[in-house]
PDB file of C-alpha atoms in Angstrom:
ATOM      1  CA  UNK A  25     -14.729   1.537 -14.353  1.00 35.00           C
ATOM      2  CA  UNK A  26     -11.871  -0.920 -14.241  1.00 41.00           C
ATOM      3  CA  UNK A  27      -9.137  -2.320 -11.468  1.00 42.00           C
ATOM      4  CA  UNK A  28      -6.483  -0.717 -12.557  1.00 43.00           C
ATOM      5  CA  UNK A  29      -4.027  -3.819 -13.312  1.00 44.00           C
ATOM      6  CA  UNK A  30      -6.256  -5.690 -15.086  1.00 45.00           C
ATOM      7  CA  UNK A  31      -3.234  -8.230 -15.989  1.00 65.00           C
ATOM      8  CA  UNK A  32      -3.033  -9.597 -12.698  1.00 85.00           C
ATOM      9  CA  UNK A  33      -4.903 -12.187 -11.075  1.00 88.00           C
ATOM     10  CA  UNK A  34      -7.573 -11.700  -9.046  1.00 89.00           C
ATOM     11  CA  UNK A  35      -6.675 -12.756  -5.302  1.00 91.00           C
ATOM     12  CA  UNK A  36      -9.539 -13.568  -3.280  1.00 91.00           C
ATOM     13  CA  UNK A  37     -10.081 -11.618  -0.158  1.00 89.00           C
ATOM     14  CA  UNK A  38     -12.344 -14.431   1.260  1.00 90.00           C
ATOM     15  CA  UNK A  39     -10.495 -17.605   0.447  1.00 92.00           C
ATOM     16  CA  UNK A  40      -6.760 -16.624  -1.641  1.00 90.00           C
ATOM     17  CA  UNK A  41      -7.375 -18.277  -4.549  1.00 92.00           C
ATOM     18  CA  UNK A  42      -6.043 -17.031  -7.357  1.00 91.00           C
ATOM     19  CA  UNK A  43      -8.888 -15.810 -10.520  1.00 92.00           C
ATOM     20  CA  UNK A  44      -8.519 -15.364 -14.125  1.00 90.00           C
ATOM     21  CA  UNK A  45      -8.978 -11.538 -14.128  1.00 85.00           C
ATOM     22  CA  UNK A  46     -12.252 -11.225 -16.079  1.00 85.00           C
ATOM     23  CA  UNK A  47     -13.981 -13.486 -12.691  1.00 89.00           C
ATOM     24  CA  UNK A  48     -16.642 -11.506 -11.309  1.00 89.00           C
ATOM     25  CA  UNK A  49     -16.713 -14.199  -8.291  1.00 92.00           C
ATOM     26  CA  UNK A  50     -14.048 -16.691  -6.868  1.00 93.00           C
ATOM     27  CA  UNK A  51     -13.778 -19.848  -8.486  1.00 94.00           C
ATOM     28  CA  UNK A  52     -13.135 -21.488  -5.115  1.00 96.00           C
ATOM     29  CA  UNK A  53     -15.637 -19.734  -2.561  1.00 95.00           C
ATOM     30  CA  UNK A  54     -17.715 -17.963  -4.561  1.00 94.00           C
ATOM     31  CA  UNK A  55     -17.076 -14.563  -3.052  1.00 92.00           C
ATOM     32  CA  UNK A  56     -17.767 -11.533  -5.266  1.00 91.00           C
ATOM     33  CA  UNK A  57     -15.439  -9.297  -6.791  1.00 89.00           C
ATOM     34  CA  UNK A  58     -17.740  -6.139  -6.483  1.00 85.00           C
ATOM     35  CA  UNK A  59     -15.107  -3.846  -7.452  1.00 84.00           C
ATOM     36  CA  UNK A  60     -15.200  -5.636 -10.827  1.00 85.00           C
ATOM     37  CA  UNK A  61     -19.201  -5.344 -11.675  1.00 81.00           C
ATOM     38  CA  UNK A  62     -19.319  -1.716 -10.770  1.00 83.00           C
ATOM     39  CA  UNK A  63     -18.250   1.979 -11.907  1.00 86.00           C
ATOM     40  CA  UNK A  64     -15.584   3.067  -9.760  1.00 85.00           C
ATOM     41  CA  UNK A  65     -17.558   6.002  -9.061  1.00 85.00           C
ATOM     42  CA  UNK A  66     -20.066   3.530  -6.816  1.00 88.00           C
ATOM     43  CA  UNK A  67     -16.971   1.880  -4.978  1.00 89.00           C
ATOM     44  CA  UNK A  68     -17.738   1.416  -1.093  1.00 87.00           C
ATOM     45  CA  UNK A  69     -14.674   1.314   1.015  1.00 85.00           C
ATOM     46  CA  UNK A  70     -14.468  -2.304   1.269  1.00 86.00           C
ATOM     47  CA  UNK A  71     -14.795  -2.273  -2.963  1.00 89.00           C
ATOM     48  CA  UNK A  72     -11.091  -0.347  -2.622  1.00 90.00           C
ATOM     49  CA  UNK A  73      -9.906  -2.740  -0.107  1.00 89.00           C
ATOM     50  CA  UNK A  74     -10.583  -5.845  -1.627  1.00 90.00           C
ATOM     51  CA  UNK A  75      -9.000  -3.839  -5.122  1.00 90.00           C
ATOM     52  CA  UNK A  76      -5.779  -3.677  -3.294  1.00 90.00           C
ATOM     53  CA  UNK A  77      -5.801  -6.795  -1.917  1.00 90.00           C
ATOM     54  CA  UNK A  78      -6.707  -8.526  -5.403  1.00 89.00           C
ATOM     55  CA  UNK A  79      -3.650  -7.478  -6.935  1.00 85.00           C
ATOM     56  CA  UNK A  80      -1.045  -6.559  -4.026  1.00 86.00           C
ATOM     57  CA  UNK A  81       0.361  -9.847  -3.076  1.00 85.00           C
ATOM     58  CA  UNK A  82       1.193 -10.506  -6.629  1.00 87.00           C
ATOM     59  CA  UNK A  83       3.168  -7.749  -7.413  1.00 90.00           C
ATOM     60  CA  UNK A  84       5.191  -8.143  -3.809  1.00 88.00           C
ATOM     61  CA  UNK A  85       5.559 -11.858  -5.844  1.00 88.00           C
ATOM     62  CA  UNK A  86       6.518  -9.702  -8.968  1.00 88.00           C
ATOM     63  CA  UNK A  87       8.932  -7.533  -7.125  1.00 89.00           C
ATOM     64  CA  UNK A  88      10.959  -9.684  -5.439  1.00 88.00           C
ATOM     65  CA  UNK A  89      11.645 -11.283  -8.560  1.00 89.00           C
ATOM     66  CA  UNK A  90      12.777  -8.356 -11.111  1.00 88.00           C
ATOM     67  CA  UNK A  91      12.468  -5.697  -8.611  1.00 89.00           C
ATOM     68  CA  UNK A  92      10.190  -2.777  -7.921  1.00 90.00           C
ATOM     69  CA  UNK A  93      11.653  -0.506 -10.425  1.00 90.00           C
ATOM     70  CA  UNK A  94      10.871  -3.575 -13.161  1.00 89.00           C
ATOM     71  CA  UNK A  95       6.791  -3.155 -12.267  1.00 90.00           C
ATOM     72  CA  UNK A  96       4.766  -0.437 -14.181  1.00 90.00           C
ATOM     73  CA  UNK A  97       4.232   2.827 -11.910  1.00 93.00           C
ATOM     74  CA  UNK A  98       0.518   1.868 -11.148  1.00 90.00           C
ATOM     75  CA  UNK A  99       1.666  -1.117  -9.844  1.00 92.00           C
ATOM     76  CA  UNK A 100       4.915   0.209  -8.150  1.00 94.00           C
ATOM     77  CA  UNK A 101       2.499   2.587  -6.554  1.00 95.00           C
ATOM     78  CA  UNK A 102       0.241  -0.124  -5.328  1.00 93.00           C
ATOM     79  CA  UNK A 103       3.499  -2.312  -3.977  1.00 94.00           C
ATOM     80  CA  UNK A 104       4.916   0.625  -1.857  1.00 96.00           C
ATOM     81  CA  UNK A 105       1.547   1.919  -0.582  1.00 96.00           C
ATOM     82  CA  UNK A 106       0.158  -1.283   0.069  1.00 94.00           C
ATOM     83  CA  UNK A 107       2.587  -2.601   2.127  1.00 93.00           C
ATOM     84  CA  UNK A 108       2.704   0.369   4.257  1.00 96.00           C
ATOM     85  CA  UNK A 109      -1.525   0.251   4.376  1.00 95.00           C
ATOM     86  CA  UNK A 110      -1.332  -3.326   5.431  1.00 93.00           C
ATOM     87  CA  UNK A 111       1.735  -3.274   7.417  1.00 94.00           C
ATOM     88  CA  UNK A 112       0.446  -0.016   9.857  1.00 95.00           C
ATOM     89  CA  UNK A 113      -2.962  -1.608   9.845  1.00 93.00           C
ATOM     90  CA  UNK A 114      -1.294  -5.002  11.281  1.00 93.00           C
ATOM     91  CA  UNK A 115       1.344  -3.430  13.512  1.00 92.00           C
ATOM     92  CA  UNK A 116       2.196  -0.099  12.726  1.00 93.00           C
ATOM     93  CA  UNK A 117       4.049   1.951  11.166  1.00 94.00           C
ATOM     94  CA  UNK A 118       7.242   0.782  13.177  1.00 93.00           C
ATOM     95  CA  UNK A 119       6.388  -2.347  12.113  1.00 93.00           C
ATOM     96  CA  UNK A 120       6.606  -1.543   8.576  1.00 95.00           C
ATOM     97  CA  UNK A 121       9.884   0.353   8.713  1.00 96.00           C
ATOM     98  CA  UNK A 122      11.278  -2.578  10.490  1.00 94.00           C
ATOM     99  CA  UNK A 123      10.435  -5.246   8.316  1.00 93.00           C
ATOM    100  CA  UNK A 124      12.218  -5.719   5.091  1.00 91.00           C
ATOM    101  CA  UNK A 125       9.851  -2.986   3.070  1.00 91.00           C
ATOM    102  CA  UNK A 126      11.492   0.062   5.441  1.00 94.00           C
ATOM    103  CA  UNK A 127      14.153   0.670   3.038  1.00 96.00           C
ATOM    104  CA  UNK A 128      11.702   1.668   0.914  1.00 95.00           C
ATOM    105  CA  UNK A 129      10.345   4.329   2.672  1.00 97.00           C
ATOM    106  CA  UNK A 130      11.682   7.000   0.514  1.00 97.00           C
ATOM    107  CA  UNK A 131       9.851   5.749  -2.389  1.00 97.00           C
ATOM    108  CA  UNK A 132       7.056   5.213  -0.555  1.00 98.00           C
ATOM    109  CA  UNK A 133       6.963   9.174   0.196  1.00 98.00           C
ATOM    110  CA  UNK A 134       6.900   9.588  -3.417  1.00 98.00           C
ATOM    111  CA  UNK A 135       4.235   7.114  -3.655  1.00 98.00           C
ATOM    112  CA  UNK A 136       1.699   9.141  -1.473  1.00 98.00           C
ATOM    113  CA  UNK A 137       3.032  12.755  -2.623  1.00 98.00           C
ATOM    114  CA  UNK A 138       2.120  11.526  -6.519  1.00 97.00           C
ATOM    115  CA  UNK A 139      -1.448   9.947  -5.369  1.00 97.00           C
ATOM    116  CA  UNK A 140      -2.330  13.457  -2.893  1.00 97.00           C
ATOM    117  CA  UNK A 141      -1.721  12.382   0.195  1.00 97.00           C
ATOM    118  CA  UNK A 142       0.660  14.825   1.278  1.00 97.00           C
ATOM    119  CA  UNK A 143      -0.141  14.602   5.269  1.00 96.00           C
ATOM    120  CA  UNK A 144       0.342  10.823   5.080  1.00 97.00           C
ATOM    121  CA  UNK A 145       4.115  11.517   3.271  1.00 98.00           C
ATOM    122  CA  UNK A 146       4.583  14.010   5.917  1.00 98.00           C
ATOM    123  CA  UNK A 147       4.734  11.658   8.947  1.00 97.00           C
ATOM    124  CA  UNK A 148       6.500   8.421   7.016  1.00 98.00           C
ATOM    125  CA  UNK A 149       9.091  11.755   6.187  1.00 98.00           C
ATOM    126  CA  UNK A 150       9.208  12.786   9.989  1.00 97.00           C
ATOM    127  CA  UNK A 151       9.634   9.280  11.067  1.00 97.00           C
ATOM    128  CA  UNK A 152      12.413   9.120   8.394  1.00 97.00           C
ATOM    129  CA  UNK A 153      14.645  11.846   9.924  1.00 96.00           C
ATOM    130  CA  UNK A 154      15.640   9.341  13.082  1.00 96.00           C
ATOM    131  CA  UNK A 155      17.622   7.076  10.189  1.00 96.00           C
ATOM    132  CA  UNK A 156      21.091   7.783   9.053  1.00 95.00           C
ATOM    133  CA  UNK A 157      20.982   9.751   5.594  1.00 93.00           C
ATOM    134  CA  UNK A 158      17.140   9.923   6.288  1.00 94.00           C
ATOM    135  CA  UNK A 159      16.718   6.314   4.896  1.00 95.00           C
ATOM    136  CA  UNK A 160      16.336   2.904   7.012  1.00 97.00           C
ATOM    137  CA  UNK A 161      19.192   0.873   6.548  1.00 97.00           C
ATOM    138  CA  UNK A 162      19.028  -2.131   4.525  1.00 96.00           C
ATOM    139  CA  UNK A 163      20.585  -4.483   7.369  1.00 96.00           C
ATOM    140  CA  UNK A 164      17.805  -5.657   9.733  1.00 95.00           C
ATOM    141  CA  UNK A 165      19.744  -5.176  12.599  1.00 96.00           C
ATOM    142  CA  UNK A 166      20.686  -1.861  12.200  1.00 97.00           C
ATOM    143  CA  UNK A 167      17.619  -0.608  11.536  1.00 96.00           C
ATOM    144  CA  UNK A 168      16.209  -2.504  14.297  1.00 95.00           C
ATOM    145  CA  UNK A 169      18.741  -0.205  16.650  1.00 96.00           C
ATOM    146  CA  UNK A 170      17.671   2.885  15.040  1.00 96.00           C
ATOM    147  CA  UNK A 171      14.148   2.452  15.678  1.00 95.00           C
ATOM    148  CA  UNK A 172      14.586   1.561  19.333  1.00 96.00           C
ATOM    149  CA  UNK A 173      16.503   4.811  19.694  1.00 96.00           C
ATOM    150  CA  UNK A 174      13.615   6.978  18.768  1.00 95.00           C
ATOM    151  CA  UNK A 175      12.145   8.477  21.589  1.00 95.00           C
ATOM    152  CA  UNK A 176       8.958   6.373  23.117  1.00 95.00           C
ATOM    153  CA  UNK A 177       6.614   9.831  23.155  1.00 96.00           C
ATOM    154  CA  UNK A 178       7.761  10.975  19.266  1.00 95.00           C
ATOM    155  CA  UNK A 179       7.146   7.501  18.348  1.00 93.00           C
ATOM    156  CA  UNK A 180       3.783   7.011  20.126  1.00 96.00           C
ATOM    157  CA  UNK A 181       2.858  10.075  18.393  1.00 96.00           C
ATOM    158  CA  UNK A 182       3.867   9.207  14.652  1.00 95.00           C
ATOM    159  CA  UNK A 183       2.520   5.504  15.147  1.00 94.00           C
ATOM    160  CA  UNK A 184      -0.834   7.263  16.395  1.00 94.00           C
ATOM    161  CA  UNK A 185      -1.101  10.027  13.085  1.00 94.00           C
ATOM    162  CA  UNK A 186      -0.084   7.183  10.901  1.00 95.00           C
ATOM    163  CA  UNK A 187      -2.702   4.848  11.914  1.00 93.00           C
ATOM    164  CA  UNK A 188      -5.425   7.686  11.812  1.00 91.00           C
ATOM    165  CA  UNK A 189      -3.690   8.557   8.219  1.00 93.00           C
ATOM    166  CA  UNK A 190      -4.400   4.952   7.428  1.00 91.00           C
ATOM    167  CA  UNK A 191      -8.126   4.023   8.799  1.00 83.00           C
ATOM    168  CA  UNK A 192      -9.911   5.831   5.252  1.00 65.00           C
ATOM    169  CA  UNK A 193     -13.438   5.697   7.872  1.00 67.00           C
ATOM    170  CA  UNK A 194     -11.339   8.798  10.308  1.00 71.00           C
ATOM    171  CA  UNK A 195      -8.626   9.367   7.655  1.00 79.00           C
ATOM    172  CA  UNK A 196      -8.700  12.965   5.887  1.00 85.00           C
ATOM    173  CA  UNK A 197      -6.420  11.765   3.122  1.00 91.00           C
ATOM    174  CA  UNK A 198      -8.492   8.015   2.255  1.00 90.00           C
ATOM    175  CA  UNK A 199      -5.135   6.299   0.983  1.00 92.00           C
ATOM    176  CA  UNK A 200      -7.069   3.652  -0.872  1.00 92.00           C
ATOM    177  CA  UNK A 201      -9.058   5.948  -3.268  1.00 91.00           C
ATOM    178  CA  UNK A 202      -6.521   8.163  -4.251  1.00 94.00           C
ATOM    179  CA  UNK A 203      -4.565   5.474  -4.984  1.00 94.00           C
ATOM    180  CA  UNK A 204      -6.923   3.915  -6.755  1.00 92.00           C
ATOM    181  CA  UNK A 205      -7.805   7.223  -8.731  1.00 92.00           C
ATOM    182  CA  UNK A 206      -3.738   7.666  -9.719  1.00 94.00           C
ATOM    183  CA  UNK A 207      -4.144   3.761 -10.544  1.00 90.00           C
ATOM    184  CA  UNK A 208      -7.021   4.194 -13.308  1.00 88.00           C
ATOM    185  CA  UNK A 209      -5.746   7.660 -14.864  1.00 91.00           C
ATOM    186  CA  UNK A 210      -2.244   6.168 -15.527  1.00 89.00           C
ATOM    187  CA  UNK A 211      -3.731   3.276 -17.125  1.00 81.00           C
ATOM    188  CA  UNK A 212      -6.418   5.575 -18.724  1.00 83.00           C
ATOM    189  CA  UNK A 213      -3.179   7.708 -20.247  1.00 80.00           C
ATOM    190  CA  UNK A 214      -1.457   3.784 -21.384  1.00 69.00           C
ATOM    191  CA  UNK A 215       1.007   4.186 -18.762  1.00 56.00           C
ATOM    192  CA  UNK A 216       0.023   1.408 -16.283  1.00 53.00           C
TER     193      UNK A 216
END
C-alpha cells in the first residue's frame, strides 16, 4: 500500500486544506482520502488522481524554494510529471511549455522514460526539437516566440497525441500509475 511521500501533507482534492498525513478524511470537508485506506493494487483512477494531487502542490511549494534537484527523485518525479499532467489537462501541452515549468522539459523526458512511458517522452521530445539547443528558453518571451513559430498543423498534432497520452481512460501509457508504481518501489528500495 502506501502514497508514496508519506512526509507530505495531505492536500484535499475537495476543499485544499492541508492534512496531517496519517488523515484518512479531510479535517475541513470531510472528503476521503481513499488512496490512503486501500492496497494500491485496488486504486481506481480517481484513487491516482487525488494521490497526485495530495502531494503535488507542495513539492511545486518545495521546489521553488531549494529547487527541484533539492527534492528526493520520487518527488522530483511527481513535480515534473505533474505539472505537465495538470498543465496539458488545463491547456495543453503548449500551455505547459510556455509557462514557467517549459524549461524543464528535458527533465521531464527523463521523468516519463524512468516511469515507462516512452510514447508520452516521445512527443514532449518532438515538440522539443522547435527550441534552440532542443530546450525552451528560460526567458518567457523568447519562448513565447518560439512556440508561435511552430507550424499550426505539427502543433495541432502534438497538442492532440499529448492530450490522448494524458487522459489514462484512452491513454495506452496511464501516466498516473506508472508514476505511482516508480513512486512506491523507490520508496520501497529507501530511496524516496
Amino acid at each position: 500500500m502506501a502514497a508514496a511521500h508519506k512526509p507530505l501533507n495531505i492536500d484535499c482534492e475537495n476543499c485544499g486544506q492541508s492534512n496531517p498525513p496519517s488523515n484518512a478524511i479531510c479535517l475541513k470537508c470531510d472528503a476521503s482520502f481513499a488512496f490512503l485506506s486501500k492496497p494500491t493494487s485496488a486504486w481506481e483512477p480517481s484513487d491516482y488522481s487525488q494521490w497526485l494531487f495530495a502531494n503535488h502542490f507542495q513539492l511545486a511549494q518545495l521546489a521553488a524554494i531549494g529547487g527541484a534537484p533539492s527534492l528526493s527523485r520520487s518527488h522530483q518525479l511527481n513535480f515534473y510529471i505533474g505539472h505537465f499532467y495538470y498543465q496539458v489537462l488545463n491547456g495543453g501541452m503548449w500551455q505547459y511549455l510556455e509557462n514557467p515549468c517549459g524549461p524543464d522539459a528535458p527533465k521531464l523526458v527523463e521523468a516519463l522514460v524512468e516511469i515507462g512511458a516512452p510514447r508520452t517522452a516521445a512527443v514532449v521530445t518532438e515538440a522539443l526539437a522547435f527550441f534552440p539547443n532542443g530546450r525552451p528558453q528560460e526567458d518567457d518571451e523568447e519562448r513565447a516566440i518560439s512556440i508561435e513559430a511552430i507550424p499550426e498543423d505539427v502543433g495541432q498534432r502534438l497538442d492532440g497525441l499529448a492530450a490522448n497520452l494524458v487522459n489514462g481512460t484512452r491513454s495506452p501509457e496511464d501516466l498516473l500509475r506508472l508514476l505511482q508504481r516508480r513512486c512506491a518501489v523507490l520508496e520501497s528500495n529507501g530511496l524516496q
